[in-house]
Coordinates of C-alpha atoms and ligand atoms in Angstrom, one line a residue:
M5 CA -48.1 -54.9 -57.1
S6 CA -45.1 -52.6 -57.5
N7 CA -43.9 -50.8 -54.4
C8 CA -41.3 -48.1 -54.3
A9 CA -39.4 -46.3 -51.5
I10 CA -37.9 -42.9 -51.9
V11 CA -35.0 -42.4 -49.5
G12 CA -32.1 -40.1 -48.7
I13 CA -28.6 -41.4 -49.4
N14 CA -26.7 -38.8 -47.5
W15 CA -27.4 -36.5 -44.5
G16 CA -31.0 -35.5 -45.5
D17 CA -32.3 -32.5 -47.5
E18 CA -31.4 -34.3 -50.8
G19 CA -34.7 -33.4 -52.4
K20 CA -36.8 -36.4 -51.4
G21 CA -40.0 -34.4 -51.2
R22 CA -39.5 -33.1 -54.7
M23 CA -39.0 -36.6 -56.0
V24 CA -42.1 -38.0 -54.1
D25 CA -44.2 -35.2 -55.5
L26 CA -43.0 -36.1 -59.0
I27 CA -43.4 -39.9 -58.7
T28 CA -46.7 -40.0 -56.9
Q29 CA -48.5 -39.7 -60.2
D30 CA -48.0 -43.4 -60.6
Y31 CA -49.0 -44.4 -57.0
D32 CA -52.2 -44.9 -55.1
V33 CA -50.9 -44.6 -51.5
V34 CA -47.9 -42.7 -50.0
V35 CA -46.8 -43.6 -46.5
R36 CA -44.3 -41.8 -44.2
Y37 CA -42.7 -44.5 -42.2
Q38 CA -40.4 -42.8 -39.7
G39 CA -39.3 -39.5 -38.2
G40 CA -41.4 -36.6 -37.1
G41 CA -42.3 -33.0 -37.7
N42 CA -38.6 -32.1 -37.9
A43 CA -38.5 -32.9 -41.6
G44 CA -38.4 -30.1 -44.1
H45 CA -39.5 -31.4 -47.5
T46 CA -39.9 -28.5 -49.9
V47 CA -42.3 -29.2 -52.8
V48 CA -42.9 -26.8 -55.7
N49 CA -45.8 -27.6 -58.0
E50 CA -48.8 -26.1 -59.7
K51 CA -50.5 -25.5 -56.4
G52 CA -47.6 -23.4 -55.0
K53 CA -44.5 -23.8 -52.8
F54 CA -44.8 -25.8 -49.7
A55 CA -42.6 -26.8 -46.8
L56 CA -43.9 -30.2 -45.5
H57 CA -42.8 -31.4 -42.1
L58 CA -45.0 -34.4 -41.3
L59 CA -47.5 -34.6 -44.1
P60 CA -46.5 -37.1 -46.8
S61 CA -45.6 -35.4 -50.1
G62 CA -48.4 -37.2 -52.0
I63 CA -50.9 -34.8 -50.4
F64 CA -51.1 -32.7 -53.5
R65 CA -52.3 -35.5 -55.9
D66 CA -56.0 -36.1 -56.3
G67 CA -56.9 -39.7 -55.5
V68 CA -53.7 -40.5 -53.6
V69 CA -54.2 -41.7 -50.0
N70 CA -51.5 -40.4 -47.6
I71 CA -50.7 -42.3 -44.5
L72 CA -48.6 -41.5 -41.4
G73 CA -47.4 -44.9 -40.4
N74 CA -46.8 -46.5 -37.0
G75 CA -43.1 -45.6 -37.2
V76 CA -43.6 -41.8 -37.2
A77 CA -43.4 -39.5 -34.2
L78 CA -46.9 -38.2 -34.2
D79 CA -46.8 -34.6 -33.1
C80 CA -50.6 -33.7 -33.1
E81 CA -49.8 -30.0 -32.5
S82 CA -47.4 -29.5 -35.4
L83 CA -49.4 -31.8 -37.7
W84 CA -52.5 -29.7 -37.1
K85 CA -50.7 -26.5 -37.8
E86 CA -49.3 -28.0 -41.0
I87 CA -52.7 -29.2 -42.1
Q88 CA -54.0 -25.7 -41.6
E89 CA -51.2 -24.0 -43.5
V90 CA -51.3 -26.4 -46.4
A91 CA -55.1 -26.3 -46.6
A92 CA -54.9 -22.4 -46.5
Q93 CA -53.0 -22.7 -49.8
G94 CA -55.9 -24.5 -51.4
V95 CA -55.0 -28.2 -50.8
S96 CA -57.9 -30.3 -49.6
I97 CA -57.0 -32.5 -46.6
T98 CA -59.7 -34.8 -45.3
P99 CA -59.8 -38.2 -43.6
D100 CA -60.2 -39.5 -47.2
N101 CA -56.7 -38.5 -48.3
L102 CA -54.9 -38.4 -45.0
M103 CA -54.9 -41.2 -42.5
V104 CA -53.0 -41.6 -39.3
S105 CA -52.1 -45.0 -38.0
D106 CA -53.8 -45.9 -34.7
R107 CA -50.4 -47.5 -33.8
A108 CA -48.4 -44.3 -34.3
S109 CA -47.1 -43.2 -30.9
L110 CA -47.8 -39.7 -29.7
L111 CA -45.2 -37.1 -29.2
L112 CA -46.3 -35.5 -26.0
P113 CA -45.8 -31.9 -24.9
W114 CA -42.9 -32.8 -22.5
H115 CA -40.9 -34.4 -25.3
R116 CA -40.3 -31.0 -26.9
D117 CA -39.4 -29.5 -23.4
L118 CA -36.9 -32.4 -22.7
D119 CA -35.2 -32.0 -26.1
G120 CA -34.5 -28.3 -25.3
L121 CA -33.5 -29.1 -21.7
E122 CA -31.0 -31.8 -22.7
E123 CA -29.4 -29.7 -25.5
A124 CA -29.0 -26.9 -22.9
R125 CA -27.4 -29.3 -20.5
L126 CA -25.0 -30.5 -23.1
K127 CA -23.9 -26.9 -23.9
D128 CA -21.1 -27.0 -26.5
K129 CA -21.4 -30.8 -26.8
K130 CA -25.0 -30.6 -28.0
Y131 CA -26.2 -32.8 -30.9
G132 CA -27.7 -30.0 -32.9
S133 CA -31.2 -31.2 -32.4
T134 CA -34.1 -29.4 -34.1
K135 CA -35.7 -29.4 -30.6
Q136 CA -38.9 -30.9 -31.9
G137 CA -38.8 -33.6 -29.2
I138 CA -37.8 -36.4 -31.5
A139 CA -35.0 -38.0 -29.5
P140 CA -37.0 -38.0 -26.1
F141 CA -40.0 -39.3 -28.0
Y142 CA -38.3 -42.3 -29.5
S143 CA -36.5 -43.1 -26.2
D144 CA -39.9 -43.1 -24.5
K145 CA -41.5 -45.2 -27.3
F146 CA -38.9 -47.9 -26.8
Q147 CA -39.3 -47.7 -23.1
K148 CA -43.0 -48.1 -23.7
K149 CA -43.6 -44.8 -21.9
T150 CA -45.9 -43.0 -24.4
V151 CA -49.3 -43.6 -25.8
M152 CA -50.5 -44.6 -29.2
A153 CA -52.7 -42.4 -31.4
G154 CA -55.5 -45.0 -31.3
E155 CA -55.8 -44.4 -27.5
L156 CA -57.3 -40.9 -28.3
L157 CA -60.4 -42.9 -29.4
Y158 CA -60.7 -44.2 -25.8
P159 CA -60.6 -41.2 -23.5
R160 CA -61.3 -43.0 -20.2
Q161 CA -58.5 -45.5 -20.7
L162 CA -56.2 -42.7 -22.0
R163 CA -56.6 -40.6 -18.9
S164 CA -55.5 -43.4 -16.6
H165 CA -52.6 -44.3 -18.9
L166 CA -51.4 -40.7 -19.0
E167 CA -51.6 -40.5 -15.2
D168 CA -49.2 -43.4 -14.9
L169 CA -46.8 -41.8 -17.4
L170 CA -47.1 -38.4 -15.7
E171 CA -45.9 -39.7 -12.4
W172 CA -42.8 -41.2 -14.0
K173 CA -42.0 -38.3 -16.4
N174 CA -42.3 -35.7 -13.7
L175 CA -39.5 -37.4 -11.8
T176 CA -37.2 -36.7 -14.8
L177 CA -38.5 -33.2 -15.4
T178 CA -38.1 -32.1 -11.8
K179 CA -35.2 -34.1 -10.4
V180 CA -32.9 -34.3 -13.5
Y181 CA -33.6 -31.0 -15.1
N182 CA -35.1 -28.9 -12.3
A183 CA -38.0 -28.1 -14.6
A184 CA -41.7 -27.6 -13.8
P185 CA -43.8 -30.8 -13.6
Y186 CA -46.9 -31.4 -15.7
T187 CA -50.4 -31.9 -14.2
I188 CA -53.0 -34.3 -15.6
E189 CA -55.3 -31.3 -16.3
Q190 CA -52.7 -29.8 -18.5
L191 CA -52.3 -33.1 -20.4
M192 CA -56.1 -33.6 -20.7
D193 CA -56.4 -30.0 -22.0
W194 CA -53.8 -30.8 -24.6
V195 CA -55.7 -34.0 -25.5
A196 CA -59.0 -32.1 -25.7
D197 CA -57.4 -29.5 -28.0
Y198 CA -55.0 -31.2 -30.4
G199 CA -55.9 -34.8 -29.9
E200 CA -59.5 -34.0 -30.8
K201 CA -58.4 -32.3 -34.0
I202 CA -56.4 -35.3 -35.2
R203 CA -58.9 -37.9 -34.0
P204 CA -60.9 -37.9 -37.3
F205 CA -57.8 -39.0 -39.2
I206 CA -56.9 -41.9 -37.0
R207 CA -57.8 -45.4 -38.2
D208 CA -56.4 -48.9 -38.6
T209 CA -54.1 -48.1 -41.5
G210 CA -52.5 -51.5 -41.3
A211 CA -55.9 -53.0 -42.4
F212 CA -56.2 -50.4 -45.0
L213 CA -52.8 -51.2 -46.4
R214 CA -53.4 -54.9 -46.4
Q215 CA -56.6 -54.3 -48.4
A216 CA -54.7 -52.0 -50.8
Q217 CA -52.1 -54.7 -51.2
A218 CA -54.8 -57.3 -52.0
E219 CA -56.1 -55.0 -54.6
N220 CA -52.7 -54.6 -56.2
K221 CA -52.6 -50.9 -55.4
R222 CA -49.2 -49.3 -55.7
V223 CA -47.6 -48.0 -52.5
L224 CA -44.8 -45.4 -52.2
F225 CA -42.9 -45.3 -49.0
E226 CA -41.4 -41.9 -48.1
A227 CA -38.5 -41.5 -45.8
Q228 CA -37.2 -38.6 -43.8
L229 CA -33.5 -37.7 -43.6
G230 CA -30.9 -40.0 -45.1
A231 CA -28.8 -43.1 -44.6
L232 CA -26.1 -41.2 -42.7
R233 CA -28.6 -40.1 -40.1
D234 CA -30.1 -43.6 -39.7
L235 CA -30.0 -44.6 -36.0
D236 CA -28.2 -47.9 -36.7
Y237 CA -26.2 -47.2 -39.8
G238 CA -25.5 -43.5 -39.6
I239 CA -22.9 -41.3 -37.9
Y240 CA -24.0 -42.2 -34.4
P241 CA -24.6 -40.3 -32.1
Y242 CA -25.2 -37.5 -34.6
T243 CA -28.0 -39.5 -36.1
T244 CA -31.7 -39.1 -35.8
S245 CA -33.5 -41.5 -33.4
S246 CA -35.3 -43.6 -36.0
N247 CA -34.4 -45.8 -39.0
A248 CA -34.4 -43.9 -42.2
V249 CA -33.3 -46.9 -44.3
A250 CA -35.6 -48.4 -46.9
A251 CA -35.5 -51.8 -45.2
Y252 CA -37.5 -50.3 -42.3
A253 CA -40.2 -49.0 -44.6
P254 CA -42.5 -52.0 -44.4
V255 CA -42.3 -52.2 -40.6
G256 CA -42.7 -48.4 -40.0
S257 CA -45.6 -48.2 -42.5
G258 CA -47.8 -50.9 -41.1
L259 CA -47.3 -53.4 -44.0
P260 CA -44.6 -55.7 -42.8
S261 CA -45.3 -58.1 -45.6
A262 CA -44.5 -55.6 -48.3
R263 CA -41.8 -56.2 -50.7
I264 CA -40.1 -53.1 -52.0
D265 CA -39.5 -53.5 -55.8
E266 CA -37.6 -50.2 -56.3
V267 CA -35.6 -48.0 -54.0
I268 CA -35.0 -44.6 -55.4
G269 CA -32.1 -43.1 -53.5
V270 CA -31.9 -39.3 -53.7
V271 CA -28.4 -37.8 -53.9
K272 CA -27.6 -34.1 -54.1
A273 CA -25.0 -33.1 -56.7
Y274 CA -22.9 -31.7 -53.8
S275 CA -23.1 -32.3 -50.0
S276 CA -25.1 -30.5 -47.3
C277 CA -25.7 -31.2 -43.7
V278 CA -27.6 -29.6 -40.9
G279 CA -26.6 -29.8 -37.3
E280 CA -23.5 -31.1 -35.5
G281 CA -21.3 -34.1 -36.2
P282 CA -18.4 -35.0 -38.5
F283 CA -18.9 -33.7 -42.1
T284 CA -15.6 -34.7 -43.8
C285 CA -15.9 -32.8 -47.0
E286 CA -17.1 -29.5 -45.4
W287 CA -16.2 -26.2 -47.0
F288 CA -15.7 -23.0 -45.0
G289 CA -15.5 -19.3 -45.7
E290 CA -16.3 -17.7 -49.0
E291 CA -16.2 -21.0 -51.0
A292 CA -18.9 -22.3 -48.7
D293 CA -21.0 -19.1 -48.7
R294 CA -21.1 -19.1 -52.5
L295 CA -22.3 -22.7 -52.7
R296 CA -24.8 -22.2 -49.9
E297 CA -26.2 -19.2 -51.7
A298 CA -26.3 -20.9 -55.1
G299 CA -28.1 -23.9 -53.6
N300 CA -30.2 -21.8 -51.1
E301 CA -29.1 -24.2 -48.4
Y302 CA -31.0 -23.0 -45.4
G303 CA -33.1 -25.4 -43.3
A304 CA -36.8 -25.5 -44.3
K305 CA -37.9 -26.1 -40.7
T306 CA -35.4 -24.0 -38.8
G307 CA -33.9 -21.5 -41.3
R308 CA -30.5 -22.6 -40.1
P309 CA -27.7 -22.2 -42.7
R310 CA -26.7 -25.7 -43.8
R311 CA -23.1 -26.9 -43.9
V312 CA -22.0 -27.5 -47.5
G313 CA -19.2 -29.1 -49.5
P314 CA -18.5 -31.1 -52.6
I315 CA -20.1 -34.4 -53.3
D316 CA -18.7 -37.1 -51.1
I317 CA -18.2 -40.3 -53.0
V318 CA -17.2 -42.3 -50.0
A319 CA -20.2 -41.4 -47.9
T320 CA -22.6 -41.6 -50.9
R321 CA -21.4 -45.1 -51.9
Y322 CA -22.0 -46.3 -48.3
G323 CA -25.4 -44.6 -48.3
V324 CA -26.3 -46.5 -51.5
Q325 CA -25.3 -49.7 -49.9
C326 CA -27.3 -49.1 -46.7
Q327 CA -30.4 -48.2 -48.7
A328 CA -29.9 -51.0 -51.2
A329 CA -30.8 -48.4 -53.8
T330 CA -31.9 -49.7 -57.2
N331 CA -32.1 -46.2 -58.9
I332 CA -30.7 -42.8 -58.1
A333 CA -32.2 -39.4 -58.4
L334 CA -29.3 -36.9 -58.6
T335 CA -30.7 -33.5 -57.6
K336 CA -29.6 -29.8 -57.8
L337 CA -27.1 -30.4 -60.7
D338 CA -28.1 -26.9 -61.9
V339 CA -26.6 -25.4 -58.7
L340 CA -23.0 -26.4 -59.7
S341 CA -23.2 -24.4 -63.0
Y342 CA -21.3 -21.5 -61.5
L343 CA -18.1 -23.5 -60.8
D344 CA -15.3 -23.7 -63.4
K345 CA -14.0 -26.9 -61.9
I346 CA -16.3 -29.3 -60.1
P347 CA -14.7 -30.7 -56.9
V348 CA -15.3 -34.3 -55.9
C349 CA -14.3 -36.0 -52.7
V350 CA -13.1 -39.3 -54.0
R351 CA -11.4 -40.9 -51.0
Y352 CA -10.6 -40.2 -47.4
E353 CA -7.2 -39.9 -45.8
L354 CA -7.2 -41.6 -42.4
G355 CA -3.9 -41.6 -40.6
S356 CA -1.2 -42.5 -43.1
Q357 CA -3.7 -44.4 -45.3
Q358 CA -6.2 -43.5 -48.0
T359 CA -9.4 -45.3 -48.0
D360 CA -12.6 -45.5 -50.1
R361 CA -14.5 -47.2 -47.3
F362 CA -16.7 -45.2 -45.0
P363 CA -15.1 -45.2 -41.6
F364 CA -16.6 -46.3 -38.3
P365 CA -18.2 -43.3 -36.6
A366 CA -15.6 -42.9 -33.9
L367 CA -12.9 -42.5 -36.6
L368 CA -14.8 -40.1 -38.8
A369 CA -13.7 -36.9 -37.2
E370 CA -10.1 -37.8 -38.1
A371 CA -10.8 -38.4 -41.8
K372 CA -9.7 -35.8 -44.3
P373 CA -11.1 -35.5 -47.8
V374 CA -9.1 -36.3 -50.9
V375 CA -10.5 -34.0 -53.6
E376 CA -10.2 -34.2 -57.3
Y377 CA -11.6 -31.9 -59.9
M378 CA -13.7 -32.4 -63.0
D379 CA -14.5 -29.9 -65.8
G380 CA -17.4 -27.5 -65.2
W381 CA -19.9 -26.8 -67.9
G382 CA -20.1 -23.1 -67.6
C383 CA -23.7 -22.5 -68.6
D384 CA -27.2 -22.5 -67.1
I385 CA -28.7 -26.0 -67.4
S386 CA -32.0 -25.3 -65.5
G387 CA -33.9 -25.3 -68.8
V388 CA -32.5 -28.6 -70.0
R389 CA -35.0 -31.5 -70.2
T390 CA -33.2 -34.3 -72.1
W391 CA -30.0 -36.1 -71.4
E392 CA -28.7 -35.3 -74.9
D393 CA -29.1 -31.6 -74.3
L394 CA -27.0 -31.6 -71.2
P395 CA -23.5 -30.2 -71.8
E396 CA -20.9 -33.0 -72.2
A397 CA -19.1 -32.0 -69.0
A398 CA -22.3 -32.3 -67.0
R399 CA -23.0 -35.8 -68.5
K400 CA -19.5 -36.8 -67.6
Y401 CA -20.0 -35.7 -64.0
V402 CA -23.2 -37.7 -63.7
E403 CA -21.6 -40.8 -65.4
Y404 CA -18.6 -40.5 -63.1
I405 CA -20.8 -40.5 -59.9
E406 CA -22.8 -43.4 -61.3
K407 CA -19.8 -45.5 -61.8
E408 CA -18.2 -44.7 -58.4
I409 CA -21.3 -45.3 -56.3
G410 CA -22.3 -48.4 -58.2
C411 CA -25.9 -47.5 -58.9
R412 CA -27.8 -46.3 -62.0
I413 CA -28.7 -42.6 -62.0
G414 CA -32.2 -42.7 -63.6
Y415 CA -33.2 -39.1 -62.8
V416 CA -31.2 -35.9 -63.0
S417 CA -33.0 -32.9 -61.4
V418 CA -32.1 -29.4 -62.6
G419 CA -34.6 -27.3 -60.7
P420 CA -37.1 -27.4 -57.9
E421 CA -40.1 -27.4 -60.1
R422 CA -41.9 -30.6 -60.8
D423 CA -41.0 -30.7 -64.5
A424 CA -37.3 -29.7 -64.1
I425 CA -36.2 -33.3 -64.4
I426 CA -34.2 -35.3 -67.0
L427 CA -35.2 -39.0 -67.2
R428 CA -32.5 -41.3 -68.5
Ligands
LIG510 P1 -35.9 -33.2 -48.6 O1 -36.0 -32.9 -47.1 O2 -35.0 -34.3 -48.9 O3 -37.2 -33.2 -49.3 O4 -35.1 -31.9 -49.2 P2 -35.4 -30.3 -48.9 O5 -36.7 -30.0 -49.3 O6 -35.0 -30.1 -47.4 O7 -34.2 -29.6 -49.7 C1 -34.2 -29.7 -51.1 C2 -34.3 -28.3 -51.6 O8 -33.8 -28.2 -52.9 C3 -35.7 -27.7 -51.7 O9 -35.7 -26.4 -51.4 C4 -36.1 -28.0 -53.1 O10 -37.1 -27.1 -53.6 C5 -34.8 -27.8 -53.8 N1 -34.6 -28.6 -55.0 C6 -34.9 -29.9 -55.2 N2 -34.4 -30.3 -56.4 C7 -33.7 -29.3 -56.9 C8 -33.0 -29.1 -58.1 O11 -32.8 -30.0 -58.9 N3 -32.4 -27.8 -58.3 C9 -32.6 -26.8 -57.4 N4 -32.1 -25.6 -57.7 N5 -33.3 -26.9 -56.3 C10 -33.9 -28.2 -56.0

């Protein structure tokens, strides 16, 4: 059995969805193992252009089973909306090609409320949350104060569990945030509406995966966000609230015995970042606007303009190490074609020292980028499909990154379409 994880090396939005869509042709099962509906994986293929938030990106391939594992934040409401939207574009989504783990915990209506309330309380110190309720959800999951999807199959027990949670959660809503409390009727209405819609997809996906493993099926693990947003290894507290690293994939998927044979780390040919927090190589002004426009760097979920800058070798090398990547997909190389000189952040300046090691989060805000320039290639490369046909300057850029980050670059993407890829 050959398993693979597709993960982000940087701050997210590297083009993971695009790579999963490409690579699923060789896999039987695709599992999302963490995160929630705050993802924005854009996929362009023969069926159209899609912005996926919670659905695994293997949903377009016939015969592929897509699983939302126990590690995800299961937002029934946004999942249902997404199923409707994608199905309206002609993609068949049934309990045969989409399965939801009975052990995935439910993101409840109050999680979204609390996300907004806390960001409002923080004012200018806010984390830049997408306000999808992810942080309050994971806090509750680890406090054992939410319910699992499988409980939707047992309404009587579910009601009594929700009553217990309600009493506790209303204390926070009313006393901490001065917000309106929830009633059990509201919650049961929500269960009757969205819970019912998702119910047919819920099953013991752990058993399904163990069976798939026994039959030597190939499993692809799909991450959300990137190493620098990982709760334990990222730029805490400006991280997400789950583990985006590949090492978590077997646990969050429901197949803890899985060995991951290949970790494909997705790296963008420049840097982008959504939300708050230190972003050392950030560009501002016209320079940033130009790159943002060239790369169409606006959030798929929120439409927010993304912060952009040159590739950051220090952060990328660290991301590769955290992910234990065995192969890199370098995406959006075509976007840099407009630049005469290609900037690269090669080191950081920290106090009086220069360093090539990624600093501890508390020091990151003080780091300054040391930028060097490489030759640009000065022509459109979006139609190139072989390594030999890439201009020499573009090849040199790829080879330079490969050497500096210490991992083979096996894929170079030059466009959003499925076939706009160079295999090395
Ligand atoms: P993800 O969350 O990691 O899947 O990344 P996003 O989907 O948020 O962002 C990647 C964006 O870049 C999407 O709009 C993709 O369609 C687009 N994209 C992916 N690869 C390429 C590429 O090689 N060139 C260009 N121009 N666009 C790309």
